[in-house]
C-alpha positions as protocol buffer text, in pm:
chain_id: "A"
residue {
  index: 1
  type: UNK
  ca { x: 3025 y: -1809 z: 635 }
}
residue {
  index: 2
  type: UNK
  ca { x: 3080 y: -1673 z: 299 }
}
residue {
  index: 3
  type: UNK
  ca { x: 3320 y: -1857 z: 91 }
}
residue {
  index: 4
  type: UNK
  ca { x: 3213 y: -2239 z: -15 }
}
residue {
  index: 5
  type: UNK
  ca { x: 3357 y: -2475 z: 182 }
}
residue {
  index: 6
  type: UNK
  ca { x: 3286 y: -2839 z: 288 }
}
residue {
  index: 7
  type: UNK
  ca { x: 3101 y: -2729 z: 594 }
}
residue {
  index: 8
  type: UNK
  ca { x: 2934 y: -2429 z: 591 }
}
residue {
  index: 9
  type: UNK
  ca { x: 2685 y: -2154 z: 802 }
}
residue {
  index: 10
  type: UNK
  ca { x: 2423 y: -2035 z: 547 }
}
residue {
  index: 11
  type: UNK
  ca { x: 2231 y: -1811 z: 814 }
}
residue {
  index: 12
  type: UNK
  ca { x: 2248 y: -1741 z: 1127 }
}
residue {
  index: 13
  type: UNK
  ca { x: 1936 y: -1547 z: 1332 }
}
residue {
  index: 14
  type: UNK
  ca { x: 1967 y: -1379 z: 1684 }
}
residue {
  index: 15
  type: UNK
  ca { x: 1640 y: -1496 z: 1859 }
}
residue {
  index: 16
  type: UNK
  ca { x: 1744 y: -1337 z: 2186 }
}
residue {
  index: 17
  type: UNK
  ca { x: 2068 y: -1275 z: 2377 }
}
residue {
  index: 18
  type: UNK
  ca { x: 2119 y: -1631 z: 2481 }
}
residue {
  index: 19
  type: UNK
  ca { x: 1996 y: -1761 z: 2170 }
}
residue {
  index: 20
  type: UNK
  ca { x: 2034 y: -1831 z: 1793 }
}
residue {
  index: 21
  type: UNK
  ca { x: 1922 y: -2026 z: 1515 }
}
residue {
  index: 22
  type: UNK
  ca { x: 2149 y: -2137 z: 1279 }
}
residue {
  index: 23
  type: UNK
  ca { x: 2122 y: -2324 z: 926 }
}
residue {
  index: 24
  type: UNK
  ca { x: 2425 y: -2497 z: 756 }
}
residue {
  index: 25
  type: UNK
  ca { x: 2548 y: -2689 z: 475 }
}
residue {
  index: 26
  type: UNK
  ca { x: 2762 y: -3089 z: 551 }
}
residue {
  index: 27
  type: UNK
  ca { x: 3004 y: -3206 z: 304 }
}
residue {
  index: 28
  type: UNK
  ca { x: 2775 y: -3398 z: 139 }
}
residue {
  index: 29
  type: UNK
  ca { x: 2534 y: -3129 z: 31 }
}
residue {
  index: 30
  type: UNK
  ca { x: 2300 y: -3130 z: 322 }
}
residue {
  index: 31
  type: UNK
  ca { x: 2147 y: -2856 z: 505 }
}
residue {
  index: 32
  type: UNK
  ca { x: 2101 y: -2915 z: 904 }
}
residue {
  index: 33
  type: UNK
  ca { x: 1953 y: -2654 z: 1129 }
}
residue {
  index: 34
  type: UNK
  ca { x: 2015 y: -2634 z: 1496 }
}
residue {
  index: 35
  type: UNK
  ca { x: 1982 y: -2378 z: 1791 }
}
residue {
  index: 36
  type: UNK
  ca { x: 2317 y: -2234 z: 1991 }
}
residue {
  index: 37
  type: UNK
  ca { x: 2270 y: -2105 z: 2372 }
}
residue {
  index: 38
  type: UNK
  ca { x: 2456 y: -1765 z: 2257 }
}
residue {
  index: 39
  type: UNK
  ca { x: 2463 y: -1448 z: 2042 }
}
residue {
  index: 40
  type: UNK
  ca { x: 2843 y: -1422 z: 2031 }
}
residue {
  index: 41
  type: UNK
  ca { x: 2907 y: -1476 z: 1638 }
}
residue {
  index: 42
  type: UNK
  ca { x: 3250 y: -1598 z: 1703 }
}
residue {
  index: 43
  type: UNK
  ca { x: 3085 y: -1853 z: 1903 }
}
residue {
  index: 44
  type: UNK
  ca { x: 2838 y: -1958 z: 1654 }
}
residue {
  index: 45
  type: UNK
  ca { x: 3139 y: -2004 z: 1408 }
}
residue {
  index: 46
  type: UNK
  ca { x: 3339 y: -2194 z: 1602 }
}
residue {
  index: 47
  type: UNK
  ca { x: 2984 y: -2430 z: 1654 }
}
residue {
  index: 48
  type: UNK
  ca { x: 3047 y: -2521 z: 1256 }
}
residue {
  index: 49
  type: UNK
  ca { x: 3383 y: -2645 z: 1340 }
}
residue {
  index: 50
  type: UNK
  ca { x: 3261 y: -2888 z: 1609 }
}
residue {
  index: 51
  type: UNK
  ca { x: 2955 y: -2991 z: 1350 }
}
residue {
  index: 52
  type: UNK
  ca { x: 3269 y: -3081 z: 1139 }
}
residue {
  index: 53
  type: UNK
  ca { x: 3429 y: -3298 z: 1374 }
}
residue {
  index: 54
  type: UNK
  ca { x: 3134 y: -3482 z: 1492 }
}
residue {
  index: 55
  type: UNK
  ca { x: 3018 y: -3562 z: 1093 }
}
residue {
  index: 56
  type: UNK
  ca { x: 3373 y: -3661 z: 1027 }
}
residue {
  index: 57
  type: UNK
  ca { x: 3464 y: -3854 z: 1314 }
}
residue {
  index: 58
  type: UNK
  ca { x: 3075 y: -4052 z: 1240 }
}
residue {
  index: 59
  type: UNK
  ca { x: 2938 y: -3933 z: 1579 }
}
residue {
  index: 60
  type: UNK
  ca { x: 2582 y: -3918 z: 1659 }
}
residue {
  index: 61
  type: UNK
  ca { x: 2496 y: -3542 z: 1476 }
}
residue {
  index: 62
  type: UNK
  ca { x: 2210 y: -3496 z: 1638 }
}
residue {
  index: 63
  type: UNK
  ca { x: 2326 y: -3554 z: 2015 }
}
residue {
  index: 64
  type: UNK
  ca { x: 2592 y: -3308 z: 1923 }
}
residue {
  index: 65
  type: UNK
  ca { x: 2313 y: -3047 z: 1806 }
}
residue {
  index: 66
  type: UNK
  ca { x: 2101 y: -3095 z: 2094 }
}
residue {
  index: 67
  type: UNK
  ca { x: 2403 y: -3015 z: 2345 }
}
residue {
  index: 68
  type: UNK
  ca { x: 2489 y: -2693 z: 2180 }
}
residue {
  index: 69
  type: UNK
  ca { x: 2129 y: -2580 z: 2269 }
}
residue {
  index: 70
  type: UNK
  ca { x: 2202 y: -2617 z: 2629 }
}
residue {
  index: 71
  type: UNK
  ca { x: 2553 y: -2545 z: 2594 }
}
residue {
  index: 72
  type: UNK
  ca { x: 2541 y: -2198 z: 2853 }
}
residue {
  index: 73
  type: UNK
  ca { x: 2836 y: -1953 z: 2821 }
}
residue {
  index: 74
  type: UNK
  ca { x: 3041 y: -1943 z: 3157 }
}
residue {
  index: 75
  type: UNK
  ca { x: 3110 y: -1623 z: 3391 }
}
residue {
  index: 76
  type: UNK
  ca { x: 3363 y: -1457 z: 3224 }
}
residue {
  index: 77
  type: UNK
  ca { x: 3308 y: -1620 z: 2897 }
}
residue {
  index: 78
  type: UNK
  ca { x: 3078 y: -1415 z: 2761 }
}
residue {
  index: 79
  type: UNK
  ca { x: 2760 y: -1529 z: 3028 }
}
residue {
  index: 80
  type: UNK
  ca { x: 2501 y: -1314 z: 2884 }
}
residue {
  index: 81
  type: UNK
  ca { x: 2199 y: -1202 z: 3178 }
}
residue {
  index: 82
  type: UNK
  ca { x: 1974 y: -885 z: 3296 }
}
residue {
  index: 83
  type: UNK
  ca { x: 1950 y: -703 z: 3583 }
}
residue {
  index: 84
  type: UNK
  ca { x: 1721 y: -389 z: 3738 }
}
residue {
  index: 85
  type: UNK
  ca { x: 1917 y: -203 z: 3903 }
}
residue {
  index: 86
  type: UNK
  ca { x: 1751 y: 136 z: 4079 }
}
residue {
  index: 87
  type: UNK
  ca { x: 1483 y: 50 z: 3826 }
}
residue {
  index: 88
  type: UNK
  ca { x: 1711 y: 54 z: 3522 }
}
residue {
  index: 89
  type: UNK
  ca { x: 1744 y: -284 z: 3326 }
}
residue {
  index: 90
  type: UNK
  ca { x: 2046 y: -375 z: 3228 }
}
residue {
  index: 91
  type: UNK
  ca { x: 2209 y: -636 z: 2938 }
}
residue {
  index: 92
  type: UNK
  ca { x: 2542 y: -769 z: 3074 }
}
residue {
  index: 93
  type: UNK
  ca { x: 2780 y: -943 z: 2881 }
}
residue {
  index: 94
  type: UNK
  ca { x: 3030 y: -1083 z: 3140 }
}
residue {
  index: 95
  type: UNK
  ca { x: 3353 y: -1130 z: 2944 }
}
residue {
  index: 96
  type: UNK
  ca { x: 3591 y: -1076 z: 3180 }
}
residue {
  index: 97
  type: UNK
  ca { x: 3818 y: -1372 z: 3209 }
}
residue {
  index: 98
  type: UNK
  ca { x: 4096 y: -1224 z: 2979 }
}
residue {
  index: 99
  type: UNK
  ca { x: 4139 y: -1051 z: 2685 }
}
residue {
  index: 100
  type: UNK
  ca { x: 4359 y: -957 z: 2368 }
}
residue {
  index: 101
  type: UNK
  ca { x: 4310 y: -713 z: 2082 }
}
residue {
  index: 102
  type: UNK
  ca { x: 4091 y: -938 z: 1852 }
}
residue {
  index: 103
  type: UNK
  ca { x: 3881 y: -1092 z: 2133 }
}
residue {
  index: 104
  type: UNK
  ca { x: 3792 y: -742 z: 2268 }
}
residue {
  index: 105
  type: UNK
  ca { x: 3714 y: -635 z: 1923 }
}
residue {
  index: 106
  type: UNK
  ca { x: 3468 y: -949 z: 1861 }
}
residue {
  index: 107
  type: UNK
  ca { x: 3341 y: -878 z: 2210 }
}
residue {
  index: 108
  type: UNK
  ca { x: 3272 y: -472 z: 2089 }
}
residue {
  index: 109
  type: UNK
  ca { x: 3127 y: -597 z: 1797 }
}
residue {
  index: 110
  type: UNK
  ca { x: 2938 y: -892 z: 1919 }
}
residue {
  index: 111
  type: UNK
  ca { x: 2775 y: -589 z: 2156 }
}
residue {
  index: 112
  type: UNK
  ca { x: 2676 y: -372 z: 1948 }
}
residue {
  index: 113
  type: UNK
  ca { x: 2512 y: -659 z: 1699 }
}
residue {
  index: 114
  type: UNK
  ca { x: 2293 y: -700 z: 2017 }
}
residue {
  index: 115
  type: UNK
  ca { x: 2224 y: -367 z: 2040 }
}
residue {
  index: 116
  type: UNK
  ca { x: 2074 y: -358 z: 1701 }
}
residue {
  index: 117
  type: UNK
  ca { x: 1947 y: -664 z: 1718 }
}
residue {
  index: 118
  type: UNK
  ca { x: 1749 y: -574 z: 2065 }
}
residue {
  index: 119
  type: UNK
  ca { x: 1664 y: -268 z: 1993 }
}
residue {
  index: 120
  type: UNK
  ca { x: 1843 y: -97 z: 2294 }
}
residue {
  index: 121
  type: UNK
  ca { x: 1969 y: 222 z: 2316 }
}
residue {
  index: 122
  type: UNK
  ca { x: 2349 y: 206 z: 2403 }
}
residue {
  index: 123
  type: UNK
  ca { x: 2620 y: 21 z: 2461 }
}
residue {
  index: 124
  type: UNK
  ca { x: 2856 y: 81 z: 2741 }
}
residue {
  index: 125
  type: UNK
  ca { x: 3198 y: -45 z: 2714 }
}
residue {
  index: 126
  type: UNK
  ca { x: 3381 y: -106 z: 3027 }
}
residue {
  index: 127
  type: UNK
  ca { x: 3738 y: -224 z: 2948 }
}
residue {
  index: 128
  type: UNK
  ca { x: 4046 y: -298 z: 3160 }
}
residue {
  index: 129
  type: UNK
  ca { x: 4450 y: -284 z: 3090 }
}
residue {
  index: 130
  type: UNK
  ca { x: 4529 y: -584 z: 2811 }
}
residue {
  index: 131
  type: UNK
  ca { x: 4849 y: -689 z: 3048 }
}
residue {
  index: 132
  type: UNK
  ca { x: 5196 y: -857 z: 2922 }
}
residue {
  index: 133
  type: UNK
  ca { x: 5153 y: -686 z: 2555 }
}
residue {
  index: 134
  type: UNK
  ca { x: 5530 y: -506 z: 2588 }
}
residue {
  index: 135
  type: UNK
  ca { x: 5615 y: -232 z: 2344 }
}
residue {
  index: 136
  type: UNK
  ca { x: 5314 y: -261 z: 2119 }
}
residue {
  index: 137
  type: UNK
  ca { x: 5139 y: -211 z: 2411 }
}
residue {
  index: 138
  type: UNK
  ca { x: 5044 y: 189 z: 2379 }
}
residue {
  index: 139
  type: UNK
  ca { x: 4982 y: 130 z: 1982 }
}
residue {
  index: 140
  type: UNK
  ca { x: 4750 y: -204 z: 2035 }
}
residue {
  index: 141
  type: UNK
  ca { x: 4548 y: -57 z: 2319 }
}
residue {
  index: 142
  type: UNK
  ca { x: 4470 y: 244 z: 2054 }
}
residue {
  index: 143
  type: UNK
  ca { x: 4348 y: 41 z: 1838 }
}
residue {
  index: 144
  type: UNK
  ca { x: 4062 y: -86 z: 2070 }
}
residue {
  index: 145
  type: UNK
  ca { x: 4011 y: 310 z: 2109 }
}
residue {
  index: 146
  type: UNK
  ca { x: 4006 y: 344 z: 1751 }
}
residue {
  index: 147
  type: UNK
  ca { x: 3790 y: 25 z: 1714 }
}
residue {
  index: 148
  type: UNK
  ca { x: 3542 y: 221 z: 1971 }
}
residue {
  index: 149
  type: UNK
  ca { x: 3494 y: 489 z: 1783 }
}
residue {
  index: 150
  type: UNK
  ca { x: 3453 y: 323 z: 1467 }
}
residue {
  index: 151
  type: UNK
  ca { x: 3177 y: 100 z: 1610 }
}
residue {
  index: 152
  type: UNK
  ca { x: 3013 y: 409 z: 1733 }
}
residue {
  index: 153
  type: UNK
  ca { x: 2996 y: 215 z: 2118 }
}
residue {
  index: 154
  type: UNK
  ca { x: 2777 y: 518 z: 2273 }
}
residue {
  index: 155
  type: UNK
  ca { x: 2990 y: 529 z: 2631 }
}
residue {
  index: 156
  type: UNK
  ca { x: 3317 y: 352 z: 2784 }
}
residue {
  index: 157
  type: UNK
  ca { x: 3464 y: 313 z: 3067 }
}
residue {
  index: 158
  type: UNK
  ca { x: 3831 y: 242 z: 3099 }
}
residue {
  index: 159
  type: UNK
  ca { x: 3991 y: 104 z: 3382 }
}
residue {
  index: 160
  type: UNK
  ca { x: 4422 y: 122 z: 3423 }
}
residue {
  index: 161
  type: UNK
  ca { x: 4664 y: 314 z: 3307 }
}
residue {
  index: 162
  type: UNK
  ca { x: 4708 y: 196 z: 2943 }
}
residue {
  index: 163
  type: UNK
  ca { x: 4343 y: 257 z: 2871 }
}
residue {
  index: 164
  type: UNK
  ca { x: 4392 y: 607 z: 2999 }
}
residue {
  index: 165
  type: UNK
  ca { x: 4670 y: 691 z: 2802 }
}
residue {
  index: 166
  type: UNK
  ca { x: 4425 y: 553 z: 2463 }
}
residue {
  index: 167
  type: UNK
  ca { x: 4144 y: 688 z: 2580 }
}
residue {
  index: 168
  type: UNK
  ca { x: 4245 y: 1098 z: 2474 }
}
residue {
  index: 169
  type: UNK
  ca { x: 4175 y: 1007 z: 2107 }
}
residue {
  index: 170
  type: UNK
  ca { x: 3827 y: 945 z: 2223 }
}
residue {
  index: 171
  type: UNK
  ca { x: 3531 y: 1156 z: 2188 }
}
residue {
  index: 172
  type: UNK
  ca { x: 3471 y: 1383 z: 2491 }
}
residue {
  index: 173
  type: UNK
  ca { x: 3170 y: 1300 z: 2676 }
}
residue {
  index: 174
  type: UNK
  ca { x: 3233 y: 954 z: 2573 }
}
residue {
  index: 175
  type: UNK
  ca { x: 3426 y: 763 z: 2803 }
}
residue {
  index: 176
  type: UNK
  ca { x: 3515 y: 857 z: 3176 }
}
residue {
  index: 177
  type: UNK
  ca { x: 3888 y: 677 z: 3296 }
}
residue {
  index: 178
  type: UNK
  ca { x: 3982 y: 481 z: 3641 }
}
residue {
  index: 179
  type: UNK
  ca { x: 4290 y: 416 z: 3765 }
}
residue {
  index: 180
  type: UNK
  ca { x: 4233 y: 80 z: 3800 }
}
residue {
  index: 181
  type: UNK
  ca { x: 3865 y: -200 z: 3795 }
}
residue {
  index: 182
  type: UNK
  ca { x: 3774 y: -103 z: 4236 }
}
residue {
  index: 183
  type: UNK
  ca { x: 3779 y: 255 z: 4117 }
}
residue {
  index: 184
  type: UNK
  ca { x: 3549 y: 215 z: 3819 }
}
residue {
  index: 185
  type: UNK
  ca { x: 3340 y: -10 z: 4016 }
}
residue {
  index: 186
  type: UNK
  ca { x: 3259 y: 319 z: 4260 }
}
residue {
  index: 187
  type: UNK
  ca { x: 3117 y: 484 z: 3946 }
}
residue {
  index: 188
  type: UNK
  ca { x: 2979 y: 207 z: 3757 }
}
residue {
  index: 189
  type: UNK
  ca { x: 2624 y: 211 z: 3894 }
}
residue {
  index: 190
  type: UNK
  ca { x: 2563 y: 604 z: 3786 }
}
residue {
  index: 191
  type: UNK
  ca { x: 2679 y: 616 z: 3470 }
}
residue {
  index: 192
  type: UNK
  ca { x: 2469 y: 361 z: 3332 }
}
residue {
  index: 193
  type: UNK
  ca { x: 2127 y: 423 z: 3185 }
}
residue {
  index: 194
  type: UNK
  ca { x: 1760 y: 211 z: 3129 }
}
residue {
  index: 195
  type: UNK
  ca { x: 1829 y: 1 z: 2832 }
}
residue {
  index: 196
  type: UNK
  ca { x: 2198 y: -42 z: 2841 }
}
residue {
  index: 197
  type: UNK
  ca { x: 2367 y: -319 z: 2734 }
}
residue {
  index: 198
  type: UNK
  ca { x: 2767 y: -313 z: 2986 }
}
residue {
  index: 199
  type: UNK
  ca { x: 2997 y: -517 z: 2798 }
}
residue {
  index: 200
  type: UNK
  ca { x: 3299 y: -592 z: 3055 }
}
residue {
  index: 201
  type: UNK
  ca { x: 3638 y: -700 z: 2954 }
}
residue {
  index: 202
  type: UNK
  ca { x: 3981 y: -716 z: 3007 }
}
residue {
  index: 203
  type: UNK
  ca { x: 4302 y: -913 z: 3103 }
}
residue {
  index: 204
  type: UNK
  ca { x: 4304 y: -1131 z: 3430 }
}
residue {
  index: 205
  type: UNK
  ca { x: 4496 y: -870 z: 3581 }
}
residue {
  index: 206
  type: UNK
  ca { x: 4239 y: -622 z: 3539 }
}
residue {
  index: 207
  type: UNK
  ca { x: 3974 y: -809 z: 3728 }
}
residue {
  index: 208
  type: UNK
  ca { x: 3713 y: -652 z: 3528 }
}
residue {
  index: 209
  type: UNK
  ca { x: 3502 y: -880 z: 3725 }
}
residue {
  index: 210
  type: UNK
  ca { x: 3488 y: -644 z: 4020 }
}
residue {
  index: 211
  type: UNK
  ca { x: 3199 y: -374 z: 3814 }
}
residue {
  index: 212
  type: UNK
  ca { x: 2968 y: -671 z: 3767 }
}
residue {
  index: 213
  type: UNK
  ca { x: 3024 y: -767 z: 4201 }
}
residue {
  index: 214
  type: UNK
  ca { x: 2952 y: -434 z: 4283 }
}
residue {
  index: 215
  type: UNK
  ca { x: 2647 y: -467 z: 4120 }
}
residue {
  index: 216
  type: UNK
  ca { x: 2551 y: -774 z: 4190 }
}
residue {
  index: 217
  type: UNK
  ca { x: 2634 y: -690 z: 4558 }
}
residue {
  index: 218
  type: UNK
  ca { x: 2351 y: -379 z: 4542 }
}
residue {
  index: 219
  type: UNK
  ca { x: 2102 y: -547 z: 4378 }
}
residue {
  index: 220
  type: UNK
  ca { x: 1988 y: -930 z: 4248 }
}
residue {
  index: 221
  type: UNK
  ca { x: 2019 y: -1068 z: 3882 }
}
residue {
  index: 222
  type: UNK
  ca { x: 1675 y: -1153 z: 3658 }
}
């Protein structure tokens, strides 16, 4: 994105949370634009490397294009939707399927880009245990906390016991803990607000999945 290379993302614009327009720069000199079914800039980046391949390898550029517009992020991947739920909508970003330090730091970030970039009010960050990290595991799961507060995420929510243990460097009033993703899921419902976007992650382990069934359970997705 910003140093010249053979293939290249000049801009990028968020359209909605499900969708971006992107213009880029081929080998040769020329500029393509296409549309990406996500917000997730890590995504988008990693749609340059495919454009790569395909103008490389002589494939049909334009079929290639055309997919990535209907190319819809997974559950757990990063699946990107809205609910009402006791007449508050919601932004969900469903990224649940695992996690490690610098994918739940894109994730926090990719958040709170959609935050700005929607104009919603906050961004609630409910994150689970990153499992099978051994003895860096206390120091890498403050960083996250640190990463929380330095991204100014307005609320979390932190599921298992290393979570807890980062979460007391965290603002009071900013984060509540559970001992583990059925407790949180109890609580889930009341501590969000109209207008939040509840950005879910965490290792397989954590089943982070279980907040976004409990809601789904009480209510029906938009």
């Amino acid at each position: 994105e910003k140093n010249a290379s053979d293939y290249q993302i000049l801009s990028l614009k968020i359209e909605n949370p499900n969708l971006a327009k992107v213009e880029a720069k081929l080998k040769n000199g020329s500029k393509i634009s296409y549309e990406i079914s996500t917000s997730h800039g890590a995504t988008i980046f990693n749609s340059i490397i495919i454009i790569a391949c395909l103008d490389l390898l002589g494939k049909d550029l334009n079929k290639g294009l055309t997919s990535l517009k209907t190319l819809a992020a997974q559950g757990g991947r990063g699946k990107t939707f809205e609910m009402e739920i006791d007449g508050k909508k919601i932004t969900i970003i469903d990224d649940t399927y695992n996690a490690s330090v610098l994918s739940m730091l894109a994730g926090i970030n990719h958040a709170m880009n959609l935050k700005k970039t929607l104009g919603k009010k906050r961004v609630v960050a409910a994150l689970g245990d990153m499992r099978e990290l051994g003895e860096k595991s206390v120091e890498l799961h403050e960083k996250v906390a640190n990463y929380l507060i330095a991204s100014q995420v307005d609320f979390a929510v932190l599921a298992g016991s290393e979570m807890t243990k980062a979460a007391k460097i965290l603002p009071q009033n900013h984060y509540k803990t559970f001992p583990d993703s059925a407790a949180a899921s109890l609580a889930i419902k009341d501590l969000l607000q109209d207008g939040d976007i509840l950005y879910l992650k965490g290792s397989r382990g954590s089943t982070m999945e279980k907040l976004i069934e409990k809601l789904t359970n009480q209510t029906s997705a938009h």
